[in-house]
């Protein structure tokens, strides 16, 4: 099995990068400078027609979409146990959480950061206001879930949902109300940021602005 990840520091590729490290897999990492538009280069568009990161070459075949890549990796490496097995009690809540994060929270984040780029700049404020409301509703929901002191989103075991959620929580760090201001999210984030693989992905991506003191 061979993997090459095309990533940008702190971008939607981060959860995939983190998972590859968490699973201790051998992979290549290729930096795409999205600030300079490298995601729109013809060569990259052949791999990822949307012109976005991440792209993961799996045995030479390109695939995109962060949540799908996390689920695919979990399926290809069941021994890492980052997804509940088919038929397990936690399988349905895991599927539900992955789709919720990918389908509700991630697009709201995209709207928050790209309102004036993906849409009409004149309407950007209204798009951002709605995005903010959706994002904060998601933090309310996850905060309530974690109020029973479960260590991970699905209960007792780390899963791809944690990697995706924590990456998204990181993105809120400069928002008016960052995820860290919700009490149960704050302690969850603290625990997740202490994971050696999270520390390592930050180091490899050169990120220093959202780590534990
Ligand atoms: N739904 C996609 C979203 C990917 C995405 O929006 N990536 C951003 C970085 S976080 C990107 O590539 N931005 C550059 C651009 O849109 O030009 C996923 O989850 O993989």
XYZ file of C-alpha atoms and ligand atoms in Angstrom:
233
model
C 0.000 0.000 0.000
C 1.389 3.405 -0.873
C 0.140 6.826 0.143
C 1.038 10.352 -0.957
C -0.777 13.202 0.760
C -1.037 16.627 -0.855
C -1.563 19.048 2.001
C -1.460 22.654 3.128
C -0.610 23.514 6.739
C -3.691 23.544 8.970
C -6.077 23.011 6.028
C -8.666 20.263 5.502
C -5.751 17.936 4.859
C -4.663 18.166 8.492
C -6.997 15.469 9.815
C -5.769 13.042 7.141
C -2.137 13.920 7.855
C -2.807 13.413 11.579
C -4.477 10.044 10.930
C -1.580 8.765 8.823
C 0.771 9.652 11.694
C -1.632 8.306 14.339
C -1.637 4.950 12.507
C 2.125 4.997 12.103
C 1.893 4.463 8.337
C 4.658 5.130 5.853
C 3.597 7.906 3.440
C 4.893 10.781 1.337
C 3.726 14.320 2.022
C 3.676 16.987 -0.691
C 3.095 20.613 0.259
C 0.596 22.572 -1.858
C 0.975 26.306 -1.326
C -2.685 27.356 -1.408
C -1.786 30.967 -0.585
C 0.068 31.107 -3.899
C -2.631 29.246 -5.838
C -0.750 25.957 -6.313
C -4.091 24.129 -5.958
C -5.158 25.647 -9.273
C -2.077 24.469 -11.191
C -2.968 22.232 -14.126
C -0.906 19.368 -12.777
C -2.729 19.455 -9.425
C -6.171 19.893 -11.017
C -5.613 16.605 -12.804
C -5.456 14.972 -9.367
C -8.138 17.085 -7.726
C -10.509 18.788 -10.200
C -12.015 20.901 -7.381
C -8.602 22.489 -6.830
C -8.640 21.858 -3.103
C -6.618 20.036 -0.505
C -6.454 17.306 0.561
C -5.700 14.827 -2.176
C -4.471 11.393 -1.209
C -2.845 9.141 -3.772
C -3.798 5.633 -2.744
C -1.597 3.193 -4.621
C -1.186 5.922 -7.243
C -4.896 6.739 -7.600
C -5.995 10.238 -6.463
C -8.875 10.692 -4.048
C -10.235 13.823 -2.329
C -12.607 14.909 0.444
C -11.164 14.832 3.940
C -13.998 12.920 5.643
C -14.067 10.278 2.911
C -10.306 9.852 3.160
C -10.501 9.326 6.923
C -13.185 6.685 6.456
C -11.265 5.035 3.636
C -8.081 4.842 5.713
C -10.019 3.405 8.647
C -11.441 0.746 6.335
C -8.052 -0.099 4.835
C -6.383 -0.364 8.251
C -8.947 -1.970 10.567
C -6.231 -2.920 13.054
C -5.904 0.785 13.954
C -9.538 0.645 15.173
C -10.309 4.231 14.199
C -13.808 3.269 13.093
C -16.287 0.890 14.718
C -16.602 -2.390 12.832
C -19.605 -3.047 10.613
C -22.378 -4.311 12.875
C -20.857 -2.869 16.067
C -23.173 -0.841 18.335
C -21.105 2.330 17.788
C -21.166 2.010 13.974
C -24.379 4.022 13.423
C -23.404 6.889 15.785
C -19.996 7.007 14.053
C -21.556 7.230 10.570
C -23.979 9.856 11.855
C -21.204 11.934 13.403
C -18.942 11.724 10.346
C -21.756 12.847 8.049
C -22.826 15.590 10.454
C -19.295 16.991 10.630
C -18.730 16.701 6.876
C -22.166 17.808 5.808
C -23.089 20.527 8.287
C -20.051 21.846 10.123
C -17.425 21.665 7.362
C -19.519 23.550 4.740
C -20.361 26.200 7.346
C -16.631 26.572 7.972
C -16.028 26.884 4.221
C -18.685 29.646 4.133
C -17.065 31.417 7.095
C -13.625 31.486 5.484
C -14.526 31.759 1.791
C -17.799 33.768 1.832
C -16.396 36.528 -0.345
C -14.462 34.196 -2.630
C -16.968 31.420 -3.326
C -19.866 33.886 -3.480
C -20.664 37.515 -4.070
C -18.361 39.678 -1.887
C -21.262 42.049 -1.295
C -23.260 39.312 0.387
C -20.322 37.968 2.378
C -21.369 39.445 5.732
C -24.753 37.733 5.635
C -23.192 34.418 4.598
C -20.667 34.666 7.419
C -23.369 35.526 9.962
C -25.323 32.393 9.020
C -22.145 30.301 8.972
C -21.245 31.517 12.442
C -24.678 30.576 13.752
C -24.341 27.074 12.278
C -20.835 26.611 13.616
C -21.787 27.698 17.130
C -24.826 25.398 17.074
C -22.433 22.566 16.254
C -20.227 23.473 19.221
C -23.367 23.452 21.429
C -24.226 19.973 20.169
C -20.744 18.532 20.652
C -20.369 20.231 24.038
C -23.612 18.578 25.209
C -22.405 15.211 23.931
C -19.150 15.502 25.871
C -20.875 16.657 29.079
C -20.972 13.060 30.395
C -17.163 13.098 30.585
C -16.694 10.587 27.789
C -13.105 10.820 26.555
C -14.001 10.792 22.844
C -16.946 11.864 20.715
C -18.248 8.331 20.386
C -17.520 7.274 23.948
C -14.534 5.244 25.048
C -12.571 4.906 21.810
C -10.777 7.373 19.554
C -12.230 7.466 16.037
C -11.933 9.371 12.776
C -14.729 11.628 14.073
C -12.355 13.002 16.738
C -9.684 13.814 14.172
C -12.159 15.604 11.930
C -13.859 17.441 14.795
C -10.621 18.638 16.394
C -9.322 19.935 13.059
C -12.560 21.908 12.681
C -12.350 23.144 16.283
C -8.860 24.421 15.511
C -10.245 26.462 12.633
C -12.463 28.381 15.071
C -9.473 29.707 17.021
C -9.739 33.246 15.618
C -13.519 33.333 15.371
C -15.552 35.590 17.685
C -16.327 32.539 19.881
C -13.689 29.814 19.521
C -14.623 26.210 20.345
C -12.327 26.413 23.387
C -14.856 28.714 25.105
C -17.330 25.808 25.506
C -16.334 24.122 28.784
C -16.587 20.459 27.770
C -14.999 21.176 24.407
C -12.147 22.938 26.204
C -11.184 19.877 28.240
C -11.679 17.567 25.241
C -9.447 19.791 23.092
C -6.816 19.838 25.823
C -6.771 16.010 25.881
C -6.730 15.660 22.105
C -3.954 18.202 21.646
C -1.804 16.196 24.056
C -1.809 13.189 21.707
C 1.717 12.617 20.375
C 0.402 12.312 16.787
C -1.316 15.688 17.060
C 1.872 17.278 18.391
C 3.755 15.607 15.535
C 1.402 16.768 12.770
C 1.685 20.332 14.076
C 5.468 20.064 14.010
C 5.520 18.613 10.483
C 3.140 21.314 9.209
C 5.028 24.076 11.046
C 1.998 25.060 13.157
C 2.540 26.631 16.557
C -0.613 28.585 17.272
C -3.017 26.052 18.773
C -1.105 23.767 21.089
C -1.271 23.079 24.798
C 0.895 25.376 26.933
N -14.908 19.373 1.380
C -13.482 19.471 1.176
C -13.061 20.901 1.468
C -11.643 21.150 1.057
C -11.283 22.611 1.171
O -12.153 23.504 1.169
N -9.958 22.853 1.277
C -9.487 24.203 1.338
C -8.448 24.370 2.458
S -9.162 24.105 4.042
C -8.786 24.564 0.043
O -8.247 23.713 -0.636
N -8.788 25.856 -0.264
C -8.170 26.388 -1.424
C -9.171 26.892 -2.416
O -10.391 26.694 -2.245
O -8.726 27.497 -3.400
C -12.758 18.495 2.090
O -13.239 18.256 3.201
O -11.736 17.940 1.667
